[in-house]
XYZ file of C-alpha atoms in Angstrom:
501
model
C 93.222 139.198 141.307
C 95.034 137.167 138.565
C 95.387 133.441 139.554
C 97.028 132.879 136.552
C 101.121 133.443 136.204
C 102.832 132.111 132.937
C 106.275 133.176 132.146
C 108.962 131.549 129.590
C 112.476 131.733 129.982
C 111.914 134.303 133.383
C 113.717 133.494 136.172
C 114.919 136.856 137.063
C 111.329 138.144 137.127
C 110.306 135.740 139.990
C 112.953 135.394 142.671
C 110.825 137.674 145.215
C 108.001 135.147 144.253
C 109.586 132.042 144.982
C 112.587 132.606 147.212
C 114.017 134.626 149.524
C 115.652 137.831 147.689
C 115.018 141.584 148.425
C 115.125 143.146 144.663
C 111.352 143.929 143.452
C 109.677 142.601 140.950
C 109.064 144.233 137.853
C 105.988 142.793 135.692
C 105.815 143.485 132.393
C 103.213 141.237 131.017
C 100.658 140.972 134.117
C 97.669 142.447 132.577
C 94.423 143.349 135.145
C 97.135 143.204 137.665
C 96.889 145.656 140.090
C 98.486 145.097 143.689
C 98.946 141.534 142.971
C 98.759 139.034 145.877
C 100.788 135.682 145.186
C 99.175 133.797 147.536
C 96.233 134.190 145.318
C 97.886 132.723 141.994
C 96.440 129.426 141.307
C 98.205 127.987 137.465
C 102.181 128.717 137.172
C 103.972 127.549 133.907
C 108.035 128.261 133.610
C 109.659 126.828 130.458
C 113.447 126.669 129.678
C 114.798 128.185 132.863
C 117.851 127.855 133.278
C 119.261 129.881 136.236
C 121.964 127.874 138.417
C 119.711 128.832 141.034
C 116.555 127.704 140.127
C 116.602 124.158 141.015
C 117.021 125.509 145.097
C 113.522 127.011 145.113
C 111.183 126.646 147.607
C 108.127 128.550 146.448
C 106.932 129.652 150.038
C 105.210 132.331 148.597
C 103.086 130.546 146.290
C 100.938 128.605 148.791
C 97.943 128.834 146.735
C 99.217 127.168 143.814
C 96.776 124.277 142.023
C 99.065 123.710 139.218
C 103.028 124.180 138.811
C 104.702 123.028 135.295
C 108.337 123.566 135.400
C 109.225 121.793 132.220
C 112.769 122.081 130.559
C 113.989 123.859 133.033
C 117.390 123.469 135.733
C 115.863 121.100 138.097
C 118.827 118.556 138.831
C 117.880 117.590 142.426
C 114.875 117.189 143.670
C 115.193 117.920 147.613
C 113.386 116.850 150.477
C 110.584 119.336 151.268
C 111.114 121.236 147.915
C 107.227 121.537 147.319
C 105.992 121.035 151.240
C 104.592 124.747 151.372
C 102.345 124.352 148.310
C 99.986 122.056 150.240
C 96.750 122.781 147.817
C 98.621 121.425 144.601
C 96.797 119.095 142.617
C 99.276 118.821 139.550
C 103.439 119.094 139.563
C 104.787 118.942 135.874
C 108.530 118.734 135.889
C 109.388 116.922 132.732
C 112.062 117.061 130.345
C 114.454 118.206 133.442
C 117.503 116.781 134.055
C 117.184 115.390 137.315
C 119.922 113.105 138.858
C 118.796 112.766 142.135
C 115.119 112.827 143.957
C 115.591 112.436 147.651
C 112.803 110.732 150.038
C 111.021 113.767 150.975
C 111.007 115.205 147.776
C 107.007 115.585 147.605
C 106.343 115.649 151.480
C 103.109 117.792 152.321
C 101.724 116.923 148.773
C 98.701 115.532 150.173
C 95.857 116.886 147.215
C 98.570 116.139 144.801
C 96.571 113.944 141.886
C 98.586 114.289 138.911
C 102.697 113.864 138.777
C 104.983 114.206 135.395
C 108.668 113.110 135.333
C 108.966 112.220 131.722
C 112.385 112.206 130.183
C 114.361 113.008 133.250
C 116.925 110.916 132.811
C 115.790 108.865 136.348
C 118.198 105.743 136.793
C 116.574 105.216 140.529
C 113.369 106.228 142.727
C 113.574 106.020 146.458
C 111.295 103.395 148.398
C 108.796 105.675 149.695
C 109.336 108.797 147.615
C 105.612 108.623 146.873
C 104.458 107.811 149.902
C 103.055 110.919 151.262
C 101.035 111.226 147.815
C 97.594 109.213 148.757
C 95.266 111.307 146.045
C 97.541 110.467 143.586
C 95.900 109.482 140.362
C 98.591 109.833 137.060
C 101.989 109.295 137.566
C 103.907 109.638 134.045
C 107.580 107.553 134.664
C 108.232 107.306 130.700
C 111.195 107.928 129.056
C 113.654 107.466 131.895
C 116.535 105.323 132.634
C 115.105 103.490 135.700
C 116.397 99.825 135.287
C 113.666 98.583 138.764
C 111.635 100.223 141.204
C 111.754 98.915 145.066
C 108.967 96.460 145.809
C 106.554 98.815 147.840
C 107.366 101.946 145.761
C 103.220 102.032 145.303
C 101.832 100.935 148.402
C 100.344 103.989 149.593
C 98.620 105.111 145.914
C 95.381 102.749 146.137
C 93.585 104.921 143.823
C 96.517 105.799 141.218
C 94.681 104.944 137.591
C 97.481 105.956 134.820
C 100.421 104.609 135.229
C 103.205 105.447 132.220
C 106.471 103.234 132.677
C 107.571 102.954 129.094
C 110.851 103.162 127.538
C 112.981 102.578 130.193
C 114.778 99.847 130.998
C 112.731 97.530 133.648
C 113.520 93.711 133.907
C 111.023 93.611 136.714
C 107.736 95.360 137.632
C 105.897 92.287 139.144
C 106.721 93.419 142.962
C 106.591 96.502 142.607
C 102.723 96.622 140.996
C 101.626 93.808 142.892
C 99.056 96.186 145.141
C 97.596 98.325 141.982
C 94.490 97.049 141.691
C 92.611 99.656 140.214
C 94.483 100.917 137.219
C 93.375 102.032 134.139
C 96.055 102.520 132.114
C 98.770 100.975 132.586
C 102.362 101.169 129.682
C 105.198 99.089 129.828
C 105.845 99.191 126.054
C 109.734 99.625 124.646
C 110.879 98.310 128.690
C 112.773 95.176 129.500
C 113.170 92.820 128.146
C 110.786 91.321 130.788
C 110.300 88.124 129.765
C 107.879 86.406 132.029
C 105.619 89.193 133.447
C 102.474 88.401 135.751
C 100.468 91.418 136.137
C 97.071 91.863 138.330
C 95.668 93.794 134.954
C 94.454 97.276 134.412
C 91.793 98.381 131.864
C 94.186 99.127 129.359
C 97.258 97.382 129.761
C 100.403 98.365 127.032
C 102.887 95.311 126.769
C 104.636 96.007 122.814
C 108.172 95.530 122.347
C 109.124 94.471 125.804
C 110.690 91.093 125.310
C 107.857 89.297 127.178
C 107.637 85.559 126.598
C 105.309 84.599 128.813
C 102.523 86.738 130.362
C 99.932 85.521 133.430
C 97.463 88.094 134.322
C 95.889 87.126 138.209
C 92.670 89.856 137.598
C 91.036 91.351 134.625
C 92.242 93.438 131.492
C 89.400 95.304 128.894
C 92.281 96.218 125.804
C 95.433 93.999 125.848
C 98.549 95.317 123.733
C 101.452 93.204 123.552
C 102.415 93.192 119.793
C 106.265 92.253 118.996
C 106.944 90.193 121.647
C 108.529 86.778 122.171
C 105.230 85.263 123.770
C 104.508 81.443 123.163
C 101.578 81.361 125.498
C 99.445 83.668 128.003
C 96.180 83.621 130.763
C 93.965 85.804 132.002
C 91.752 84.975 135.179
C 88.974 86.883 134.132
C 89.025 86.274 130.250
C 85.162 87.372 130.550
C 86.638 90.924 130.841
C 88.629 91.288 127.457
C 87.490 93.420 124.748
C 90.172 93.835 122.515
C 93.576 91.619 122.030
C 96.565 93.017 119.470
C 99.323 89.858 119.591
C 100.597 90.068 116.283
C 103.998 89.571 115.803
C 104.455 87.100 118.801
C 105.611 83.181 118.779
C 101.728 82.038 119.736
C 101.094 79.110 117.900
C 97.276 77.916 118.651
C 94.137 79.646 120.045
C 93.815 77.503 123.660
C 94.239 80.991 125.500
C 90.958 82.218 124.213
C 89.119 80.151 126.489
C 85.590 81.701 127.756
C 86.592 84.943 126.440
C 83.351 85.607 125.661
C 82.815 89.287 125.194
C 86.020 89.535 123.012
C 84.781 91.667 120.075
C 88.359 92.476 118.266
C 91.451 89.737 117.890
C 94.794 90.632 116.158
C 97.016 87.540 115.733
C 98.536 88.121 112.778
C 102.319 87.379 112.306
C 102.608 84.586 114.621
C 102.954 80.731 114.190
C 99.756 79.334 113.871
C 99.044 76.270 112.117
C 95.063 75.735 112.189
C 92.432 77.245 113.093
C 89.670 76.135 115.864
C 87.891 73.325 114.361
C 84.749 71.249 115.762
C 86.592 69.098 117.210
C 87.384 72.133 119.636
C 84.565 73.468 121.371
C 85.722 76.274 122.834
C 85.967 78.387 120.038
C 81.818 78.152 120.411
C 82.725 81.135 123.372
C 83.692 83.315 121.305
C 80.145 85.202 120.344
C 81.096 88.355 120.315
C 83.844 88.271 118.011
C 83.589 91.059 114.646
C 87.662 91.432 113.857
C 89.910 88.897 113.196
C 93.423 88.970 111.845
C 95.145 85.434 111.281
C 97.395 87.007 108.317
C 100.836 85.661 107.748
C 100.460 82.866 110.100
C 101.073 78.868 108.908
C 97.435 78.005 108.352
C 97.151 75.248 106.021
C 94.435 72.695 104.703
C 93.532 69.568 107.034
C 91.615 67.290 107.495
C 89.754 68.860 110.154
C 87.665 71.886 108.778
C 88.253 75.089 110.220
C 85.136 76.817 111.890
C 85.190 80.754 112.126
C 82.991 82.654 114.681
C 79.582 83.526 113.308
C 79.410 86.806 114.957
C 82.715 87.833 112.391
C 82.543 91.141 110.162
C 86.073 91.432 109.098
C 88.419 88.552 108.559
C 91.451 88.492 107.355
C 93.590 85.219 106.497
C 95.953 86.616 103.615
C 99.595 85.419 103.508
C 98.936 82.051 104.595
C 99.322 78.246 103.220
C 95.857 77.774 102.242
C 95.185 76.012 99.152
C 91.839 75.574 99.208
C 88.492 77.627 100.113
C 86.135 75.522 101.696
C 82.147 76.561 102.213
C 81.646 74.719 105.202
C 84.729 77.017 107.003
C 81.889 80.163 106.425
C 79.095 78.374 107.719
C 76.697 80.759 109.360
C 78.739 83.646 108.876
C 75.795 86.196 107.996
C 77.239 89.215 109.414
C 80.117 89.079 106.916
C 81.423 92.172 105.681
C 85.355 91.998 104.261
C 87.354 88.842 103.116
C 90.733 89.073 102.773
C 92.380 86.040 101.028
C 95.377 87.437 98.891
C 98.688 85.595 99.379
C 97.181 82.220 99.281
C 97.851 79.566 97.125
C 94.757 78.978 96.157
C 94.296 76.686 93.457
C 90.193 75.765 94.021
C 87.592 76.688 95.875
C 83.977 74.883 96.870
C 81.457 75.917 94.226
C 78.701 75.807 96.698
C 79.297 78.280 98.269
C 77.117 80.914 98.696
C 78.458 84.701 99.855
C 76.503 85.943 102.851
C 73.911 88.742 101.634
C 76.191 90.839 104.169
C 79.548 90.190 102.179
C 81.053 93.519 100.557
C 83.983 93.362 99.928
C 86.971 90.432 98.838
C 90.548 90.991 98.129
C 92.108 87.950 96.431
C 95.713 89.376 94.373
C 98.798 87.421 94.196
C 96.755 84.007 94.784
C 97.238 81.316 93.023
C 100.506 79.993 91.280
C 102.693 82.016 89.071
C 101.095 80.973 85.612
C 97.423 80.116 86.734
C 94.842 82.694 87.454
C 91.956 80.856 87.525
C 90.700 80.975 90.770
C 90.790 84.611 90.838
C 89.184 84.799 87.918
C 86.034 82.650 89.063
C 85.997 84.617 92.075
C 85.860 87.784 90.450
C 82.603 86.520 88.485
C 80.996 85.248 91.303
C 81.574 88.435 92.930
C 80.351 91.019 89.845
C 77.401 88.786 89.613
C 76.533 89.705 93.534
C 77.666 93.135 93.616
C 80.665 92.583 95.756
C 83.663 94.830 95.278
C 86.619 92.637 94.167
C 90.715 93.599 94.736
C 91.963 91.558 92.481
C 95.880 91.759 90.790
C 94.599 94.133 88.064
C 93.417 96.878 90.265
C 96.767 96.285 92.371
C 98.788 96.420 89.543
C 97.242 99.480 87.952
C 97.606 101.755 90.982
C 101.765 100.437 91.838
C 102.923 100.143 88.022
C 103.569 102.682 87.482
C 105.141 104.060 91.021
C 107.760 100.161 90.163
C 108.712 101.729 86.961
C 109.426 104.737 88.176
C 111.103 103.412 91.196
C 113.855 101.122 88.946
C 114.113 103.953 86.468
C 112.078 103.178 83.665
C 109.686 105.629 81.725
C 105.831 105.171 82.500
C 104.092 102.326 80.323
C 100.806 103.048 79.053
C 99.580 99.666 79.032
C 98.570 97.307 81.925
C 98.927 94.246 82.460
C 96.032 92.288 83.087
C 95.451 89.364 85.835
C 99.086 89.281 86.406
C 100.003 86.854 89.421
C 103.086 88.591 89.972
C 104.030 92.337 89.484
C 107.680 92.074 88.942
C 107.422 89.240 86.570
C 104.735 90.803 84.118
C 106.596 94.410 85.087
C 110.104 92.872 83.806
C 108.612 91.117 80.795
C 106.621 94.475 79.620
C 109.350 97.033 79.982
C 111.899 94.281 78.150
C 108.924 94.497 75.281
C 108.552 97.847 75.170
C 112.303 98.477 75.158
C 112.301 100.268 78.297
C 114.805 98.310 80.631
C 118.360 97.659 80.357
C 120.912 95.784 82.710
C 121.630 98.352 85.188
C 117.808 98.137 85.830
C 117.200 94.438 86.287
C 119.208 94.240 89.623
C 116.285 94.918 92.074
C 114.899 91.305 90.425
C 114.944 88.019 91.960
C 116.468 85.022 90.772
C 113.602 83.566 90.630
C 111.607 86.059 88.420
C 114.787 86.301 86.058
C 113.979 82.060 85.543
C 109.986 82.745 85.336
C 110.504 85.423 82.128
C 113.069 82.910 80.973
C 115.183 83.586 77.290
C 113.875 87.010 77.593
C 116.263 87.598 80.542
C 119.158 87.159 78.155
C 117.771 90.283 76.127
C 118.178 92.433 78.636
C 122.036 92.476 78.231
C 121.398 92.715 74.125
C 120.019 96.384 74.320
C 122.774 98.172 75.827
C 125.261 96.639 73.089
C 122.688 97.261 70.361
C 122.379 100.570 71.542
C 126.232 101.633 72.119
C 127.259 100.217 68.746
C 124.211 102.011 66.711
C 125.795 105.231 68.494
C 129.021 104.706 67.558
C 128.103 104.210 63.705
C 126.459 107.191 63.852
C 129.331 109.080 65.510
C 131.937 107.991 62.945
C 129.495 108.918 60.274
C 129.051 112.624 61.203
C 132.737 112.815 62.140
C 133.464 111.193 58.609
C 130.914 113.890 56.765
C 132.316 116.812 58.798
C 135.665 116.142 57.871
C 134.896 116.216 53.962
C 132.676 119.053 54.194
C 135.558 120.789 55.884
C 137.917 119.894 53.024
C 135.880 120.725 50.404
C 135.831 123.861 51.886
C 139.206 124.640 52.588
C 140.473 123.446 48.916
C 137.793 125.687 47.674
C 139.253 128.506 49.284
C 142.830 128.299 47.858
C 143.861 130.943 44.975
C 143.737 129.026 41.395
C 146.861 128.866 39.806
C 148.236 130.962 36.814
């Protein structure tokens, strides 16, 4: 018996299968089909079918259906008892319909049903208890919809639902409505809201980005937290003992005090935020943080204090790049033996402690663009120190040599064949080179900053010298082969005249 039915674009081919007409059915792509029984067919997929009748099925005569995928299709109401025959289904997949209404009883007599898609409906609204008769119900994918808030006991009756997808739609709030999931693993309300203040009992993996939150209280645990892009000053989680991983870049956050006792945290992403200093001894708690290997504080405030900053021993990979540090201190390394990558670039760094001594674990610094704009120093000494112990070095020159020539061809010069060494700036040693080698003109210079234009100084005013040079030195020569064709052309014609008798 085949248990396996897929058809695309078929409808025609399966009304005696699903509802109640008298024409027979004519298979033409059933093979090891003979006498076929459709109570025995156990996977159905129908794609793109668009019959106006299709959406009144009832599939009576598919009660032994496991899985049903009726994606794209001309589902636009969802009626009560639409699925109650097919009482061994484990999966429905009817995403990418266009479904404006789904009454109560739209999955009565689901009972074994663990897996539900509605993705990209076009949902605005769910009844209160439309998944109520769905107790095995384990993935529920909501995404992509219009639903603006669900009804506060919408998920009462799924204890053991684990994925739950709610992203881009259009919540403003969840918080009722999730209140008794306690056991989810997955849980996405990225691109939603904006929610603002969100509390949340947790879920493994819990998806926050781009929802507007600004303040976010989690009452159990969470393993991965991602809420990137968000308006969030400050945040707690009960069980901090229970978080893995943390991605908050891009938020308001402007200190570390919610990383209290989160001591199992292995990877941190706080980049793009506000922060001002990092944990120093004065603050014991960032002593918790043991298990930490991956930190991101790029493009943050941090600055030089007088408190020195003290950085998890347990680190691998830090990164404090695009920052207001001035100085490199060795007591802010301390006991950091494990250290792998160092990423400093976009500093202002003009020193650094001499004592210190790179961990034996230490493979790898990028320093370019530190510094001011005339003084390379510092990245010079670093780059010793590093040669001397092996460590690979990204300094300006290896930057430079690998964009150059993609910024020349960008503002429409030709490609240089020289580099510029050390440079602390690309477009100010790009500008000053292509003005030497007589590649750049005015129409070129526009992508340039004020600022750079003041840095390469009186050779800013001979950029507008070589298009004048240039159109006058054509000109000569135009007039002087217009002048010389003329007179050979004379002499040519009065050459060509009869002599006189």
């Amino acid at each position: 018996m085949s248990r396996y039915l897929f058809l695309l674009s078929a409808f025609s081919v399966l009304n005696p299968i699903l509802g109640d007409g008298k024409e027979q059915a004519r298979f033409t792509r059933l093979e090891r089909c003979t006498n076929p029984d459709y109570r025995d067919i156990q996977y159905l997929e129908l794609r793109a079918c668009h019959s106006t009748t299709f959406g009144k099925l009832r599939f009576s005569s598919l009660i032994g259906l496991v899985s049903l995928q009726l994606e794209d299709s001309n589902f636009s109401v969802l009626r009560n008892d639409q699925f109650s025959s097919l009482e061994n289904l484990k999966n429905l997949e009817l995403s990418s319909n266009s479904i404006g209404i789904v009454e109560s009883g739209a999955f009565n007599n689901l009972k074994q049903l663990e897996k539900l898609g509605l993705r990209g409906c076009g949902l605005t609204e769910l009844p209160e208890k439309v998944f109520f008769p769905l107790n095995e119900l384990q993935y529920l994918d909501l995404s992509d919809n219009e639903i603006t808030s669900l009804p506060e006991g919408i998920f009462n009756e799924n204890e053991i639902l684990r994925t739950l997808l709610l992203n881009d739609n259009k919540l403003t709030n969840v918080a009722e409505a999730l209140r008794f999931l306690n056991s989810l693993q997955l849980l996405d309300l990225s691109n939603c809201g904006p929610l603002e203040s969100l509390t949340l009992y947790g879920a493994q993996t819990l998806i926050l980005e781009n929802s507007g939150l600004t303040e976010l209280k989690i009452t159990g645990s969470v393993i991965n937290l991602k809420a990137a892009n968000n308006n969030l000053t400050n945040f707690s989680i009960a069980d901090p003992q229970s978080v893995i991983e943390m991605d908050l870049h891009g938020n308001r956050i402007d200190s570390f005090e919610g990383l209290y006792k989160m001591q199992n945290l292995q990877r941190l992403d706080l980049s793009k935020n506000i922060i001002e200093m990092i944990p120093n001894r004065t603050m014991s708690y960032v002593y918790e943080l043991r298990s930490l290997k991956y930190l991101n504080v790029s493009h943050n405030l941090l600055k030089n204090s007088e408190f020195d900053f003290i950085f998890p021993a347990s680190l691998t990979h830090l990164d404090i790049s695009y920052n207001r540090t001035e100085m490199l201190k060795s007591i802010w390394f301390r006991g950091m033996d494990n250290l792998q990558s160092l990423r400093l670039e976009g500093n202002i760094l003009y020193t650094y402690d001499h004592t210190w001594n790179y961990p034996q674990s230490l493979k790898e610094i990028v320093a370019f663009d530190t510094g001011s704009w005339c003084d390379k120093s510092v990245e010079d000494e670093l780059r010793e120190r590093c040669k001397k112990q092996g460590i690979h070095f990204i300094g300006m020159a290896i930057v430079e040599k690998e964009n150059l020539t993609i910024k020349c061809k960008e503002a429409g010069f030709h490609k240089m064949e020289k580099w510029v060494s050390y440079a602390k700036s690309l477009y100010k040693q790009l500008a000053m080179n292509c003005i030497e080698e007589g590649f750049i003109s005015a129409q070129n210079i526009s992508y340039l900053s004020p600022e750079i234009l003041d840095c390469i100084g009186f050779k800013a005013q001979k950029i507008a010298e070589f298009p004048s040079f240039y159109f006058k030195t054509l000109i000569a020569i135009l007039l002087f082969l217009t002048v010389a064709n003329t007179t050979v052309w004379w002499f040519l014609y009065k050459k060509s005249l009869p002599s006189r008798v």
